[in-house]
CSV table of C-alpha atoms and ligand atoms in Angstrom, one decimal:
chain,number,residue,atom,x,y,z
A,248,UNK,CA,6.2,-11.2,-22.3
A,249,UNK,CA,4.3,-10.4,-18.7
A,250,UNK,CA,1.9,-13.6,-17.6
A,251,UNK,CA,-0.6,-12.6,-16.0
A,252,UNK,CA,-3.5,-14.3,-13.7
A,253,UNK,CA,-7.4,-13.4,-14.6
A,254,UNK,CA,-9.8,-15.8,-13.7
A,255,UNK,CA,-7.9,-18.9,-12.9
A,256,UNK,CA,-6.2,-18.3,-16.1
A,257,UNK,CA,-2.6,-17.6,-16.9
A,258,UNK,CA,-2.6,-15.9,-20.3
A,259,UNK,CA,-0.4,-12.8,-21.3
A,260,UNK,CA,-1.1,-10.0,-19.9
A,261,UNK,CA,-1.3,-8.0,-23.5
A,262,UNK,CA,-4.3,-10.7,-24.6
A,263,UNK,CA,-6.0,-10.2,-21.1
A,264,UNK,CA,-9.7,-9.1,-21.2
A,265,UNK,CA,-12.7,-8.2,-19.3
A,266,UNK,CA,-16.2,-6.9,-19.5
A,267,UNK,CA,-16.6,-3.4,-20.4
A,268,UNK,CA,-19.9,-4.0,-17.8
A,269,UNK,CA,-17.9,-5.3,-15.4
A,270,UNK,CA,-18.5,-2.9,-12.1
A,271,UNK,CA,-14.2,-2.7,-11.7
A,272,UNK,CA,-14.1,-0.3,-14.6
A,273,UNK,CA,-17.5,1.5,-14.6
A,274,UNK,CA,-17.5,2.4,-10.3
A,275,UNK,CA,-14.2,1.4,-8.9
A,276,UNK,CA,-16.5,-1.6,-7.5
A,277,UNK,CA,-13.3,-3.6,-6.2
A,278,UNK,CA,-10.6,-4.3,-3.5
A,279,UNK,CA,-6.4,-4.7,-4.4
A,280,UNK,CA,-3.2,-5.6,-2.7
A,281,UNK,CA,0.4,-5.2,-3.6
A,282,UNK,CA,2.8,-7.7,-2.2
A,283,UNK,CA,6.3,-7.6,-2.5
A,284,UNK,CA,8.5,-10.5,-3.7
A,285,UNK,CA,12.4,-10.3,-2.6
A,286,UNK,CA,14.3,-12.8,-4.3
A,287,UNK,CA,11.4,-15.0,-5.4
A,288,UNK,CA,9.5,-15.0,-1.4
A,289,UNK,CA,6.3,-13.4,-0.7
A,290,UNK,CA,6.6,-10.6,1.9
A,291,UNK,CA,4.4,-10.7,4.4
A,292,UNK,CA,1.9,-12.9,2.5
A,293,UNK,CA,-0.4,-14.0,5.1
A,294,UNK,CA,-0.9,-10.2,6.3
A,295,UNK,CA,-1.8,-9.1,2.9
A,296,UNK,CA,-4.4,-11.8,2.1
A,297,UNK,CA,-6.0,-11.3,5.6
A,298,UNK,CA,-6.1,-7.1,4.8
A,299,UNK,CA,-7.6,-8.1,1.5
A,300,UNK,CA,-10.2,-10.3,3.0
A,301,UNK,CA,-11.4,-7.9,5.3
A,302,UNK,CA,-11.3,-5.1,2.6
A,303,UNK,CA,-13.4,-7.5,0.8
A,304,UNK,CA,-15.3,-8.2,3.6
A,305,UNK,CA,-16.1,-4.3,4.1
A,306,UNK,CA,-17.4,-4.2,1.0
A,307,UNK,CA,-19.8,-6.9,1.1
A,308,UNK,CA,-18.3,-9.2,-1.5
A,309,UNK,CA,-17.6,-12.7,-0.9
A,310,UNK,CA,-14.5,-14.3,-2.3
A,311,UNK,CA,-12.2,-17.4,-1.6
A,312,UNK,CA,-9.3,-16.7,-1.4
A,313,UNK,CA,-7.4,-19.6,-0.7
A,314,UNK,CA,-6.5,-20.5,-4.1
A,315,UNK,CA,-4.9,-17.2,-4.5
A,316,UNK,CA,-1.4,-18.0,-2.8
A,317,UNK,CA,-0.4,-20.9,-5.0
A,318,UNK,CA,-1.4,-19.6,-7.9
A,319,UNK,CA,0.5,-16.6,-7.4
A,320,UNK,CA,3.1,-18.9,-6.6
A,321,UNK,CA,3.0,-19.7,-10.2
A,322,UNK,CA,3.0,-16.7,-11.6
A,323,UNK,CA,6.2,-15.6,-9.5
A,324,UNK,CA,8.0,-18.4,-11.2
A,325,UNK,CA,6.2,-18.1,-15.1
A,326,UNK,CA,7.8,-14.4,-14.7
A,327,UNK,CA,10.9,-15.9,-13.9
A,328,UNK,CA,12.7,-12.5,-11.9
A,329,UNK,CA,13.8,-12.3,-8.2
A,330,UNK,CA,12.0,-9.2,-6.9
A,331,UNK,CA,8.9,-8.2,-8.0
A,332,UNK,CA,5.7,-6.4,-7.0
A,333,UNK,CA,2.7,-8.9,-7.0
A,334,UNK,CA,-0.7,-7.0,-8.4
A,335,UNK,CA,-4.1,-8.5,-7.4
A,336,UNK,CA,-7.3,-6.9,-7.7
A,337,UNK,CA,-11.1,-8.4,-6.8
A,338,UNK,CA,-13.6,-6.6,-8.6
A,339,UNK,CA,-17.1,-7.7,-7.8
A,340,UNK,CA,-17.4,-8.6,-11.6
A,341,UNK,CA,-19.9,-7.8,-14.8
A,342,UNK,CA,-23.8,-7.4,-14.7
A,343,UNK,CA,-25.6,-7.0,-17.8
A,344,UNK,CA,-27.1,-3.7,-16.7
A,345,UNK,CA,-24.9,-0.3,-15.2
A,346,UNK,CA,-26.7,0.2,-12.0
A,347,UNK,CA,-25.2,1.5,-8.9
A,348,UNK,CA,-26.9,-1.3,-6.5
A,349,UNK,CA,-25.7,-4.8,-7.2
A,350,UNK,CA,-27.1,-8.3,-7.3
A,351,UNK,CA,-26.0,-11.0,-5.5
A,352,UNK,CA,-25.3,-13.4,-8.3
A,353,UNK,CA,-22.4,-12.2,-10.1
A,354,UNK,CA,-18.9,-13.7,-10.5
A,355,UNK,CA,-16.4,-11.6,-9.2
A,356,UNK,CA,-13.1,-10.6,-11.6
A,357,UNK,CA,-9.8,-11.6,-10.7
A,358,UNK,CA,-6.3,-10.6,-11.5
A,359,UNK,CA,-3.0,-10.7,-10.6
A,360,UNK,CA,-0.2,-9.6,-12.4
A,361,UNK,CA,3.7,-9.4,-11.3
A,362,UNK,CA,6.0,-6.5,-12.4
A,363,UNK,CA,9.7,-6.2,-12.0
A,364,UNK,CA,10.4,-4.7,-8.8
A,365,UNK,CA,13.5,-2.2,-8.9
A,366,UNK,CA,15.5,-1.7,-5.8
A,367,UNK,CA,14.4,1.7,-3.8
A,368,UNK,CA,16.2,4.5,-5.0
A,369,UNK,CA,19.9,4.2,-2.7
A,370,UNK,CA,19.9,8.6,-3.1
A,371,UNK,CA,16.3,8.5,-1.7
A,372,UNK,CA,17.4,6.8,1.6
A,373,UNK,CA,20.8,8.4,1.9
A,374,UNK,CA,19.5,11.9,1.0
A,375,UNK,CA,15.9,11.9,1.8
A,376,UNK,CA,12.6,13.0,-0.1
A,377,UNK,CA,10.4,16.2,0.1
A,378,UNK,CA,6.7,16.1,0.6
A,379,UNK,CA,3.9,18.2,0.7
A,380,UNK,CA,0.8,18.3,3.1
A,381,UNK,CA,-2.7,18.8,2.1
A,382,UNK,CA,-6.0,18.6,3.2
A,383,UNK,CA,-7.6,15.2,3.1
A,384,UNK,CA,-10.2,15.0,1.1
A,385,UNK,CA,-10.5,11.5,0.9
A,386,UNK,CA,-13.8,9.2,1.7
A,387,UNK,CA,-13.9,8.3,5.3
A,388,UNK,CA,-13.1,4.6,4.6
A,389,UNK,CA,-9.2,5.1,4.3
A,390,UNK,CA,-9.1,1.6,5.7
A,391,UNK,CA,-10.5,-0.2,2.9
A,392,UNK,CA,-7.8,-1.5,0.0
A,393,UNK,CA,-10.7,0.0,-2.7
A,394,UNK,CA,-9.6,0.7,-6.5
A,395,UNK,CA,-11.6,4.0,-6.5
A,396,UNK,CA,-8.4,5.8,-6.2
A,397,UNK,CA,-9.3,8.9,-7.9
A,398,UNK,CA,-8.3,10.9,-4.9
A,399,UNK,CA,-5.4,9.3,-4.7
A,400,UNK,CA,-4.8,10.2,-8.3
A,401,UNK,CA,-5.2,13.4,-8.3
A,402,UNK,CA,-3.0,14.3,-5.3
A,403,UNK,CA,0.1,11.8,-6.8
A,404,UNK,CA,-0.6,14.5,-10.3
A,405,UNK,CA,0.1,17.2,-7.7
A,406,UNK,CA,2.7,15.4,-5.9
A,407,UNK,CA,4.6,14.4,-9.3
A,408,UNK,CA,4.0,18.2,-10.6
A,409,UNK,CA,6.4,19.3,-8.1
A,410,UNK,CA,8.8,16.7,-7.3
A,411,UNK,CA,7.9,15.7,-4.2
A,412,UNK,CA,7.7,12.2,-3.2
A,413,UNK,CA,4.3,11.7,-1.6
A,414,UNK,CA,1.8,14.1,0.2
A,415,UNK,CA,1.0,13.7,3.5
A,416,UNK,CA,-2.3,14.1,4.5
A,417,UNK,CA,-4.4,16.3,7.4
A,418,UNK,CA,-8.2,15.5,8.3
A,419,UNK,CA,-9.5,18.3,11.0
A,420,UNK,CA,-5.9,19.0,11.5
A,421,UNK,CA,-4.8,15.5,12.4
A,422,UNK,CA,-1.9,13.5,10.2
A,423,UNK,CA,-4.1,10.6,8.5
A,424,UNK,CA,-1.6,9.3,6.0
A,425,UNK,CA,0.3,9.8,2.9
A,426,UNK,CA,-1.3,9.5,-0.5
A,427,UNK,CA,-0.2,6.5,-1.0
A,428,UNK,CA,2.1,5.6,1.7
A,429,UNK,CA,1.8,5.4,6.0
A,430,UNK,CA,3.7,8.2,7.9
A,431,UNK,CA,5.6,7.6,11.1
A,432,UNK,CA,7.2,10.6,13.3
A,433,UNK,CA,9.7,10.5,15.4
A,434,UNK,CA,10.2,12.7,18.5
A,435,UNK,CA,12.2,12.3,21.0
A,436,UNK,CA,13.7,8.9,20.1
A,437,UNK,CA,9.7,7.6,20.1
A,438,UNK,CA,7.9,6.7,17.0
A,439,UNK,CA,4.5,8.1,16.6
A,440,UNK,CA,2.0,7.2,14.1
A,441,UNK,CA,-1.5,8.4,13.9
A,442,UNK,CA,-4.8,6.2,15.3
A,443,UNK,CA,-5.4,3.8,12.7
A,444,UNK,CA,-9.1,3.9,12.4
A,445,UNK,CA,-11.4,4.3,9.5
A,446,UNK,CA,-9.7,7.2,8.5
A,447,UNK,CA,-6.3,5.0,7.0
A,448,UNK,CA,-5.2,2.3,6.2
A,449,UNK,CA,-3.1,-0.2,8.2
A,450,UNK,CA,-0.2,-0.7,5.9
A,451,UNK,CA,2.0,-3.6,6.4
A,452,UNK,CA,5.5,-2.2,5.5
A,453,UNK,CA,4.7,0.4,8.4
A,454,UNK,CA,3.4,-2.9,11.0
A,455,UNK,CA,6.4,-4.3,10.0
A,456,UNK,CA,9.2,-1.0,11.0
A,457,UNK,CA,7.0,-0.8,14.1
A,458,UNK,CA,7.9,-4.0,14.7
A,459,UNK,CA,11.5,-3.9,13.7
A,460,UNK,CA,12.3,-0.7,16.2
A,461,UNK,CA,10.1,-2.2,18.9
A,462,UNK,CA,13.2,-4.7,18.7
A,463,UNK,CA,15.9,-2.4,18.7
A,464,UNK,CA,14.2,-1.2,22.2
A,465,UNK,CA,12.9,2.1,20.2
A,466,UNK,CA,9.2,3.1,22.3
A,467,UNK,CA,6.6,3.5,19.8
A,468,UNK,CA,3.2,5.3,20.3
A,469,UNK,CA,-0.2,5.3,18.4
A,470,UNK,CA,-1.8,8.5,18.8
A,471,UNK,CA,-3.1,11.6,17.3
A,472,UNK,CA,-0.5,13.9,15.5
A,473,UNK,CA,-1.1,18.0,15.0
A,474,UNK,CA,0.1,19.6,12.2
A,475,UNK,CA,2.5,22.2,14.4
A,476,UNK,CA,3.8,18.3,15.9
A,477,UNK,CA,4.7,17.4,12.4
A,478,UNK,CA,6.1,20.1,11.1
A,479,UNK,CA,8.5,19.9,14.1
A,480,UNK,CA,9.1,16.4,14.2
A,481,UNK,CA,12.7,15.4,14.6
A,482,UNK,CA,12.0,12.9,11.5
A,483,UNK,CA,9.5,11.7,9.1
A,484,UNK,CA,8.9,8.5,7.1
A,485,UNK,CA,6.8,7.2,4.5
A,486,UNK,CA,6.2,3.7,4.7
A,487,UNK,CA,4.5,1.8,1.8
A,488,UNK,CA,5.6,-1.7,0.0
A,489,UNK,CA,7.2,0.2,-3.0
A,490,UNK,CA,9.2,2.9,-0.9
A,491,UNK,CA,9.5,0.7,2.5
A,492,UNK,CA,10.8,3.3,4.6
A,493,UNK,CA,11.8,6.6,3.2
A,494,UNK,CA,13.1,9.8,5.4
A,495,UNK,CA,11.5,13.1,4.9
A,496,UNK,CA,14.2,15.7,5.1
A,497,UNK,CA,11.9,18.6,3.1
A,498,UNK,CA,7.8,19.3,4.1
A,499,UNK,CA,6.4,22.1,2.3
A,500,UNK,CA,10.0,23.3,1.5
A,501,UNK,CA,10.8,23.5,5.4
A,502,UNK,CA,14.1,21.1,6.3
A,503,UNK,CA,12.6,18.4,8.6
A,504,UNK,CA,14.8,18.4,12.0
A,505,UNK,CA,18.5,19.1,10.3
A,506,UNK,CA,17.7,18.7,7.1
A,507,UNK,CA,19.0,15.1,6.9
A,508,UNK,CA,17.8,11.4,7.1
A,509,UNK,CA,18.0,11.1,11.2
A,510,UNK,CA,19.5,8.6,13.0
A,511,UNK,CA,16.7,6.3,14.3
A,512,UNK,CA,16.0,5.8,10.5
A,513,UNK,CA,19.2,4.8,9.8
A,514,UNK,CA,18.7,2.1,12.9
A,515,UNK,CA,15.3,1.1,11.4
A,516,UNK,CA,15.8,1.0,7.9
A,517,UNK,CA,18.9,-1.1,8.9
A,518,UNK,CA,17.3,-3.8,10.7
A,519,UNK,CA,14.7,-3.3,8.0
A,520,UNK,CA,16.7,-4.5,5.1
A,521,UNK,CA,17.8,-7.2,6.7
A,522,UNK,CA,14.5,-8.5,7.6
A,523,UNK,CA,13.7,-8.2,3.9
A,524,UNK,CA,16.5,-10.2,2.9
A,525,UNK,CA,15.4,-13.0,5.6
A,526,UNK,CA,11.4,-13.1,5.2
A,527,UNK,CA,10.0,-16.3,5.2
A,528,UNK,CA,6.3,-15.7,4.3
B,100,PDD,N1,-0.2,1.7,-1.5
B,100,PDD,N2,-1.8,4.1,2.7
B,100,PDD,C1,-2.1,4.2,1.4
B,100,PDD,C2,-3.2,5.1,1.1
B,100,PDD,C3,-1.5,3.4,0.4
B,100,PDD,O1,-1.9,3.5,-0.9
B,100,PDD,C4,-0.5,2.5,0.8
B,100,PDD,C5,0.2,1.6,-0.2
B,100,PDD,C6,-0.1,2.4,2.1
B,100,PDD,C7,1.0,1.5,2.6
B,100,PDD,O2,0.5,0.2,2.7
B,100,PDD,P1,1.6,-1.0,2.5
B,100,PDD,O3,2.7,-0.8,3.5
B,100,PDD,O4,0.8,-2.2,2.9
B,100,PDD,O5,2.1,-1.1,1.1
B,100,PDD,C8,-0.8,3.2,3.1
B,100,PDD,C9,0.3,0.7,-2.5
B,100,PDD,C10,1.7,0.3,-2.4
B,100,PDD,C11,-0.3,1.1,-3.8
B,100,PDD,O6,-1.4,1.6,-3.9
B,100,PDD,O7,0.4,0.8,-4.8
């Protein structure tokens, strides 16, 4: 049996309800976040509530959030695993009409839910993944957490179709973003990742293997990328809290550099693991 969290609430998830009115289901009307949990500790919490605020903050709703952490705390232990994948979604809640304005008096919906979280896939890492590229055709507010992930839907039913692992994303010619997942290059021993502006949004698994090669003395860069840059990358990444890092060996059934996880991954993704082991909060 999965507990669940909706509404201050811990009830099983199966005998969890909501408003068929509620804007969540009938416009996508909400903001989410999905933390990891290794061996019963948040990752990162304090990073994901802060994205969530300001996603929430984006779109004009107004929630406290402080009761959140110890309450997911709570549903951490009442699922009773080590590593999971922590759920929450805010949506801004049920009015009694279906209008696409909203009022300023309704109680937003929310819910958290915790899943079992299996390991990354070892053949993944050692062997790599293929991705595609396509056009992004995305809203221009990549930056906000929102559950209207129809895009997003669509493209992982392409993705999936073919086998590839995620598909990586080109506005006017520039690298946004995987589908669901951030992309980092690496060229010349430097990591590159696109501008993070409206266009994507700032994951926190990526933050974090920034982080972990600026450590190991690796430079890294913000910048635009070109398609004809990508394609010729040395080595590509996904980065998202499900994958963490992931090499690219295959894009649009072209090897990426040799045709084999590269070396600086194996550095990051090294140091990488270990901070995962060692996270605090
Ligand atoms: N998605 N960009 C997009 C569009 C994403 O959907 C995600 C993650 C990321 C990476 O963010 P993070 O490192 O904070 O997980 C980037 C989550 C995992 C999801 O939708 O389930």
């Amino acid at each position: 049996m999965t507990i669940c969290y909706l509404n201050n609430e811990f009830i099983n998830l199966a005998d969890a309800k909501i408003s068929v009115m509620d804007r969540g289901f009938l416009f996508g009307d909400g903001a989410y976040e999905l933390v990891s949990v290794y061996r019963r500790r948040f990752f990162q919490w304090s990073w994901h509530i802060e994205r969530l605020g300001r996603s929430l903050c984006e779109i004009r709703l107004s929630v406290d959030l402080t009761p959140l952490q110890k309450a997911a705390q709570k549903l951490i232990e009442l699922n009773d695993k080590a590593d999971l994948s922590l759920y929450i979604q805010i949506t801004r809640g049920a009015e009694k009409v279906r209008r696409h304005a909203f009022g300023d008096d309704i109680k937003p919906t929310v819910f958290m839910v915790a899943w079992p979280r299996p390991p990354v896939a070892e053949e993944k890492v050692l062997n790599g993944v293929s991705c595609l590229t396509m056009e992004d055709f995305r809203w221009q507010r990549g930056d906000i957490k929102s559950t209207s992930l129809l895009a997003a839907v669509l493209i992982a039913d392409d993705t999936a179709k073919v086998g590839a692992e995620d598909t990586i994303l080109l506005r006017d010619g520039k690298v946004t973003e995987g589908a669901s997942s951030n992309v980092i290059i690496v060229i010349n021993e430097r990591l590159i990742t696109p501008v993070a502006d409206n266009r994507l949004l700032r994951g926190i698994t990526y933050q974090m293997a920034l982080a972990v090669a600026g450590d190991l003395g690796l430079a890294t860069e913000e910048r635009d990328i070109t398609r004809g840059e990508l394609a010729a990358a040395d080595e590509i990444w996904l980065a998202s809290s499900t994958r963490e890092i992931m090499p690219v060996v295959e894009l649009d059934g072209q090897a990426v550099g040799d045709g084999q996880p590269g070396a600086i991954f194996g550095r990051v993704r090294a140091a990488f693991v270990q901070l995962i082991g060692g996270n605090e909060q």
